[in-house]
Short mmCIF file of C-alpha atoms in Angstrom, two decimals:
data_model
loop_
_atom_site.label_atom_id
_atom_site.label_comp_id
_atom_site.label_asym_id
_atom_site.label_seq_id
_atom_site.Cartn_x
_atom_site.Cartn_y
_atom_site.Cartn_z
CA UNK A 1 109.78 100.44 119.70
CA UNK A 2 112.95 98.43 119.83
CA UNK A 3 113.72 95.42 117.65
CA UNK A 4 116.78 93.61 116.54
CA UNK A 5 117.71 95.40 113.33
CA UNK A 6 116.27 98.90 113.43
CA UNK A 7 114.52 101.10 115.94
CA UNK A 8 111.70 103.60 115.36
CA UNK A 9 112.12 106.64 117.59
CA UNK A 10 110.70 110.13 117.76
CA UNK A 11 112.37 112.55 115.35
CA UNK A 12 114.74 114.80 117.27
CA UNK A 13 116.02 118.25 116.23
CA UNK A 14 119.46 116.83 115.52
CA UNK A 15 117.86 114.50 112.92
CA UNK A 16 116.74 117.43 110.81
CA UNK A 17 119.87 117.79 108.61
CA UNK A 18 119.47 114.08 107.78
CA UNK A 19 115.78 114.63 107.02
CA UNK A 20 116.81 117.27 104.48
CA UNK A 21 119.49 115.04 102.96
CA UNK A 22 117.23 112.01 102.58
CA UNK A 23 114.17 113.93 101.41
CA UNK A 24 116.08 115.84 98.75
CA UNK A 25 117.72 112.61 97.63
CA UNK A 26 114.35 111.00 96.97
CA UNK A 27 112.67 113.97 95.33
CA UNK A 28 111.67 112.12 92.10
CA UNK A 29 109.43 109.86 94.17
CA UNK A 30 107.85 112.50 96.39
CA UNK A 31 105.07 114.99 95.75
CA UNK A 32 107.41 117.82 96.72
CA UNK A 33 108.40 119.75 93.57
CA UNK A 34 111.60 121.43 94.81
CA UNK A 35 114.41 120.65 97.22
CA UNK A 36 114.02 121.73 100.84
CA UNK A 37 116.43 124.05 102.56
CA UNK A 38 117.22 123.54 106.25
CA UNK A 39 114.90 126.35 107.33
CA UNK A 40 111.86 124.82 105.62
CA UNK A 41 112.65 121.39 107.12
CA UNK A 42 112.85 122.97 110.58
CA UNK A 43 109.56 124.77 109.99
CA UNK A 44 107.92 121.51 108.85
CA UNK A 45 109.20 119.81 112.00
CA UNK A 46 107.30 122.29 114.17
CA UNK A 47 104.14 121.50 112.20
CA UNK A 48 104.74 117.75 112.73
CA UNK A 49 104.99 118.23 116.47
CA UNK A 50 101.57 119.86 116.60
CA UNK A 51 99.87 117.44 114.21
CA UNK A 52 97.46 115.28 116.23
CA UNK A 53 96.59 113.22 113.15
CA UNK A 54 100.05 111.83 112.58
CA UNK A 55 102.91 109.86 114.15
CA UNK A 56 106.36 110.53 112.74
CA UNK A 57 109.38 108.34 113.37
CA UNK A 58 113.06 108.33 112.73
CA UNK A 59 114.40 104.94 111.58
CA UNK A 60 117.66 104.20 113.36
CA UNK A 61 120.01 101.33 112.81
CA UNK A 62 123.49 100.19 113.72
CA UNK A 63 126.35 100.94 111.38
CA UNK A 64 129.37 98.61 111.55
CA UNK A 65 127.70 96.87 114.42
CA UNK A 66 128.05 99.62 117.01
CA UNK A 67 127.27 103.16 115.75
CA UNK A 68 123.59 104.17 115.79
CA UNK A 69 122.71 106.21 112.70
CA UNK A 70 119.53 107.58 111.15
CA UNK A 71 118.57 105.51 108.10
CA UNK A 72 115.33 107.22 107.16
CA UNK A 73 111.94 108.40 108.28
CA UNK A 74 108.45 107.04 108.32
CA UNK A 75 105.03 108.11 109.47
CA UNK A 76 101.38 107.41 109.79
CA UNK A 77 99.80 110.64 108.65
CA UNK A 78 96.43 112.02 107.58
CA UNK A 79 94.92 109.70 110.17
CA UNK A 80 91.15 109.59 109.99
CA UNK A 81 90.11 108.61 113.53
CA UNK A 82 86.49 107.85 112.65
CA UNK A 83 87.11 105.71 109.59
CA UNK A 84 90.35 104.50 111.21
CA UNK A 85 92.68 104.74 108.26
CA UNK A 86 95.98 106.43 107.66
CA UNK A 87 98.48 107.16 104.93
CA UNK A 88 101.86 105.48 105.28
CA UNK A 89 104.80 107.76 104.57
CA UNK A 90 108.16 106.03 104.32
CA UNK A 91 111.50 107.30 103.00
CA UNK A 92 114.85 105.59 103.14
CA UNK A 93 117.73 106.05 100.70
CA UNK A 94 118.80 103.05 98.65
CA UNK A 95 117.95 102.75 94.97
CA UNK A 96 115.11 103.91 92.75
CA UNK A 97 112.51 103.78 95.48
CA UNK A 98 111.49 105.14 98.86
CA UNK A 99 111.45 101.70 100.50
CA UNK A 100 114.72 100.03 99.50
CA UNK A 101 114.90 96.29 98.98
CA UNK A 102 116.87 95.51 102.09
CA UNK A 103 116.22 93.92 105.46
CA UNK A 104 116.39 97.21 107.39
CA UNK A 105 113.62 98.76 105.30
CA UNK A 106 111.48 95.65 105.61
CA UNK A 107 112.03 95.55 109.34
CA UNK A 108 111.13 99.25 109.72
CA UNK A 109 108.01 98.97 107.57
CA UNK A 110 107.00 95.88 109.54
CA UNK A 111 107.35 97.80 112.78
CA UNK A 112 105.33 100.72 111.44
CA UNK A 113 102.52 98.36 110.39
CA UNK A 114 102.63 96.61 113.76
CA UNK A 115 102.30 100.02 115.40
CA UNK A 116 99.41 100.99 113.11
CA UNK A 117 97.39 97.83 113.66
CA UNK A 118 98.43 96.66 117.13
CA UNK A 119 98.91 99.96 118.97
CA UNK A 120 96.88 102.64 117.20
CA UNK A 121 94.09 100.18 116.30
CA UNK A 122 93.67 101.33 112.71
CA UNK A 123 91.52 99.38 110.29
CA UNK A 124 93.45 100.28 107.17
CA UNK A 125 96.63 101.90 105.92
CA UNK A 126 97.37 103.04 102.40
CA UNK A 127 100.36 104.33 100.52
CA UNK A 128 100.52 106.50 97.41
CA UNK A 129 103.23 105.43 94.97
CA UNK A 130 104.36 107.65 92.11
CA UNK A 131 105.31 105.97 88.81
CA UNK A 132 108.98 105.04 88.92
CA UNK A 133 109.05 104.35 92.67
CA UNK A 134 109.92 100.65 92.59
CA UNK A 135 108.33 99.46 95.81
CA UNK A 136 105.52 97.32 94.43
CA UNK A 137 107.31 94.08 95.24
CA UNK A 138 108.07 94.97 98.84
CA UNK A 139 104.49 96.11 99.40
CA UNK A 140 103.29 92.82 97.96
CA UNK A 141 105.42 90.97 100.51
CA UNK A 142 103.44 92.69 103.26
CA UNK A 143 100.10 91.91 101.61
CA UNK A 144 99.30 95.37 100.25
CA UNK A 145 96.71 95.37 97.49
CA UNK A 146 96.56 97.87 94.60
CA UNK A 147 93.27 99.78 94.84
CA UNK A 148 93.74 101.66 91.60
CA UNK A 149 95.73 104.27 89.82
CA UNK A 150 95.19 108.03 89.96
CA UNK A 151 95.80 109.01 86.36
CA UNK A 152 98.15 111.89 85.56
CA UNK A 153 97.97 113.32 89.04
CA UNK A 154 101.57 114.41 89.63
CA UNK A 155 103.64 116.70 87.42
CA UNK A 156 107.35 115.82 87.30
CA UNK A 157 109.99 116.67 84.73
CA UNK A 158 107.54 118.11 82.26
CA UNK A 159 104.95 115.38 82.28
CA UNK A 160 102.08 114.05 84.32
CA UNK A 161 102.65 110.76 86.15
CA UNK A 162 100.19 108.27 87.57
CA UNK A 163 100.01 107.52 91.28
CA UNK A 164 99.04 104.02 92.36
CA UNK A 165 97.25 103.59 95.67
CA UNK A 166 98.05 100.45 97.69
CA UNK A 167 96.27 99.50 100.88
CA UNK A 168 96.40 96.92 103.63
CA UNK A 169 93.43 96.13 105.86
CA UNK A 170 93.80 95.10 109.51
CA UNK A 171 92.18 91.77 108.70
CA UNK A 172 94.69 91.12 105.91
CA UNK A 173 97.55 92.12 108.23
CA UNK A 174 96.38 89.65 110.87
CA UNK A 175 95.98 86.85 108.32
CA UNK A 176 99.49 87.50 107.00
CA UNK B 1 78.87 134.57 85.79
CA UNK B 2 79.50 130.87 86.23
CA UNK B 3 76.61 128.91 84.85
CA UNK B 4 75.15 126.62 82.25
CA UNK B 5 71.67 126.92 80.76
CA UNK B 6 69.29 127.59 83.65
CA UNK B 7 71.82 126.86 86.40
CA UNK B 8 74.02 129.52 87.98
CA UNK B 9 76.81 129.10 90.53
CA UNK B 10 76.77 132.08 92.86
CA UNK B 11 78.83 133.03 95.90
CA UNK B 12 77.36 131.79 99.16
CA UNK B 13 75.91 134.61 101.26
CA UNK B 14 74.86 134.80 104.91
CA UNK B 15 71.24 134.46 103.86
CA UNK B 16 72.06 130.87 102.78
CA UNK B 17 73.35 129.80 106.21
CA UNK B 18 70.12 128.09 107.29
CA UNK B 19 70.14 126.03 104.09
CA UNK B 20 73.80 125.10 104.65
CA UNK B 21 72.97 123.86 108.16
CA UNK B 22 70.11 121.79 106.82
CA UNK B 23 72.13 120.32 103.97
CA UNK B 24 75.29 119.96 106.02
CA UNK B 25 73.46 117.77 108.49
CA UNK B 26 71.91 115.68 105.76
CA UNK B 27 73.79 112.66 104.53
CA UNK B 28 75.58 113.21 101.25
CA UNK B 29 78.31 115.73 101.93
CA UNK B 30 80.92 113.01 102.19
CA UNK B 31 83.81 115.41 102.50
CA UNK B 32 82.34 116.99 105.60
CA UNK B 33 81.34 113.79 107.30
CA UNK B 34 84.67 112.74 108.72
CA UNK B 35 83.98 114.10 112.21
CA UNK B 36 80.32 112.96 112.31
CA UNK B 37 79.57 116.15 114.19
CA UNK B 38 76.38 118.01 113.34
CA UNK B 39 76.94 121.51 112.06
CA UNK B 40 75.24 124.62 113.45
CA UNK B 41 74.36 128.16 112.38
CA UNK B 42 77.35 129.75 114.15
CA UNK B 43 79.79 127.39 112.49
CA UNK B 44 78.30 127.82 109.02
CA UNK B 45 78.21 131.60 109.37
CA UNK B 46 81.88 131.57 110.29
CA UNK B 47 82.69 129.37 107.27
CA UNK B 48 80.79 131.71 104.94
CA UNK B 49 82.41 134.84 106.37
CA UNK B 50 85.91 133.33 106.26
CA UNK B 51 85.56 131.65 102.88
CA UNK B 52 87.96 134.11 101.26
CA UNK B 53 90.78 133.11 103.61
CA UNK B 54 91.38 129.66 102.15
CA UNK B 55 92.86 129.84 98.63
CA UNK B 56 92.53 126.09 98.16
CA UNK B 57 88.79 125.96 98.71
CA UNK B 58 85.93 127.49 96.73
CA UNK B 59 82.24 126.96 97.32
CA UNK B 60 79.16 128.07 95.43
CA UNK B 61 75.42 128.02 95.82
CA UNK B 62 73.79 126.10 92.97
CA UNK B 63 70.78 128.07 91.73
CA UNK B 64 68.28 126.46 89.39
CA UNK B 65 65.97 129.04 87.84
CA UNK B 66 67.14 131.34 90.67
CA UNK B 67 66.13 128.87 93.43
CA UNK B 68 68.88 127.40 95.68
CA UNK B 69 69.15 123.70 94.98
CA UNK B 70 72.49 122.70 96.45
CA UNK B 71 76.12 123.42 97.05
CA UNK B 72 79.15 122.91 94.89
CA UNK B 73 82.65 122.82 96.31
CA UNK B 74 86.02 122.87 94.58
CA UNK B 75 88.77 122.00 97.06
CA UNK B 76 92.29 120.63 97.47
CA UNK B 77 93.32 122.91 94.60
CA UNK B 78 96.82 121.85 93.62
CA UNK B 79 98.38 124.56 91.48
CA UNK B 80 101.51 122.60 90.51
CA UNK B 81 99.93 119.28 89.61
CA UNK B 82 96.84 121.18 88.41
CA UNK B 83 94.36 118.88 90.06
CA UNK B 84 91.39 119.53 92.30
CA UNK B 85 88.54 117.74 93.99
CA UNK B 86 84.92 118.57 93.47
CA UNK B 87 81.79 117.88 95.44
CA UNK B 88 78.28 118.50 94.21
CA UNK B 89 75.47 118.25 96.72
CA UNK B 90 71.91 118.59 95.44
CA UNK B 91 68.93 118.41 97.76
CA UNK B 92 65.99 116.22 96.87
CA UNK B 93 68.02 114.21 94.39
CA UNK B 94 65.12 112.38 92.76
CA UNK B 95 63.90 115.72 91.46
CA UNK B 96 66.98 117.93 91.25
CA UNK B 97 69.50 115.56 89.66
CA UNK B 98 67.41 115.05 86.49
CA UNK B 99 66.36 118.71 86.48
CA UNK B 100 69.66 120.47 87.01
CA UNK B 101 72.40 117.90 87.71
CA UNK B 102 73.82 118.00 84.18
CA UNK B 103 73.91 121.78 83.99
CA UNK B 104 75.35 122.17 87.49
CA UNK B 105 78.15 119.71 86.76
CA UNK B 106 78.93 121.27 83.37
CA UNK B 107 79.04 124.71 85.00
CA UNK B 108 81.60 123.46 87.54
CA UNK B 109 83.67 121.72 84.88
CA UNK B 110 83.67 124.79 82.61
CA UNK B 111 84.89 126.82 85.57
CA UNK B 112 87.58 124.30 86.56
CA UNK B 113 89.07 123.88 83.11
CA UNK B 114 88.44 127.28 81.49
CA UNK B 115 88.89 129.65 84.42
CA UNK B 116 91.19 127.79 86.81
CA UNK B 117 93.21 126.02 84.09
CA UNK B 118 93.09 122.66 85.88
CA UNK B 119 94.31 119.44 84.28
CA UNK B 120 92.20 117.02 86.29
CA UNK B 121 89.09 116.94 88.47
CA UNK B 122 88.46 114.18 90.99
CA UNK B 123 85.39 113.26 93.00
CA UNK B 124 85.00 110.82 95.91
CA UNK B 125 81.75 108.89 96.09
CA UNK B 126 80.39 106.09 98.20
CA UNK B 127 80.29 102.95 96.07
CA UNK B 128 76.53 102.64 96.60
CA UNK B 129 75.81 106.21 95.46
CA UNK B 130 74.62 105.11 92.03
CA UNK B 131 72.71 108.34 91.32
CA UNK B 132 75.73 110.63 91.50
CA UNK B 133 78.06 108.01 90.00
CA UNK B 134 75.71 107.83 87.01
CA UNK B 135 75.79 111.61 86.61
CA UNK B 136 79.60 111.79 86.70
CA UNK B 137 79.96 108.80 84.38
CA UNK B 138 77.59 110.41 81.88
CA UNK B 139 79.96 113.36 81.69
CA UNK B 140 83.06 111.29 81.07
CA UNK B 141 84.36 110.61 84.58
CA UNK B 142 86.22 107.31 84.97
CA UNK B 143 86.48 105.26 88.16
CA UNK B 144 90.19 105.00 88.93
CA UNK B 145 90.61 103.99 92.58
CA UNK B 146 88.35 101.73 94.62
CA UNK B 147 89.18 102.53 98.24
CA UNK B 148 88.19 99.52 100.32
CA UNK B 149 86.64 100.01 103.77
CA UNK B 150 87.46 103.71 103.59
CA UNK B 151 84.45 105.39 105.13
CA UNK B 152 82.78 104.37 108.38
CA UNK B 153 79.04 104.98 108.62
CA UNK B 154 76.02 103.22 110.09
CA UNK B 155 78.24 100.72 111.88
CA UNK B 156 80.13 99.51 108.84
CA UNK B 157 83.02 100.38 106.58
CA UNK B 158 82.00 101.40 103.10
CA UNK B 159 83.95 101.44 99.86
CA UNK B 160 84.73 104.84 98.37
CA UNK B 161 85.14 105.23 94.61
CA UNK B 162 87.45 107.88 93.27
CA UNK B 163 86.37 109.09 89.82
CA UNK B 164 88.25 111.54 87.66
CA UNK B 165 88.05 113.50 84.43
CA UNK B 166 91.09 114.81 82.59
CA UNK B 167 91.06 118.09 80.73
CA UNK B 168 91.47 116.45 77.31
CA UNK B 169 88.63 114.03 78.04
CA UNK B 170 86.38 116.96 78.92
CA UNK B 171 87.39 118.79 75.74
CA UNK B 172 86.67 115.71 73.64
CA UNK B 173 83.15 115.48 75.03
CA UNK B 174 82.35 119.19 74.74
#
């Protein structure tokens, strides 16, 4: 997939140090309790490659107008092929959230949704958002709807946090 | 022994395989319905014999006055966030839910909170499953997520309701 601002490509082995850096930088907003070392990231990468219920992408963009760098990662994962839904996984550094309020993040999320609904033919995508991850506004821009809140379902820094589930149906995507 | 009043939760043995095939192919085991594939004796026997291999999944035969009435599963055990999912399948609901539904659910909940030390139990139900929703609600479960068009069956997408019960809510009702 190739668009003007950012490009979604397959994750390559030389992306893995960046995966570690970005993932560990966004730990407060992820289910992962501890930081990854490089070995565990590499191991996880092998699992990704064999996962037939997921598509993982590296988000690449131009820096200073000419140098292509990795900005983050995104995925459709836990795909249910019968009920045609998938979880959206999206991480990009830039503030107190996993989807920063900038045009690159919006462009990348837009491409991922286009892929989900126009290429993979899903009926629904959803995203789980931990309290404190300030992405509600950006999800609203894409038409995501809050389906509810999983009470006290994640333990971080000595307390249980809620997780809000947002979803977008194919019909809503097309209308948008 | 895990149990409550006249209900006991016992390990599933090979002798129960034929019942598991029958119940597994009946509608109701939402968790197992994602592939839409019918189950068979060989598959169920393998699941029973390998049940000790998966630390995040526990299943029990629900016995009411010593007669098998259904299956109870505790799965997606999350030891850090101390949450888990449960699934209670009872055959012949019109009869078995009033007769042993309360005791079976209380037996599972006692086990989850007192033996496993969980903080939260969650169950996924089809929105039109009013019988089981009523049972869970009676025991303090609260609907927290309404997953739209989340389960495809009979040619249409159905809404799935996620209900949950926190440890302190269970203690308050005990």
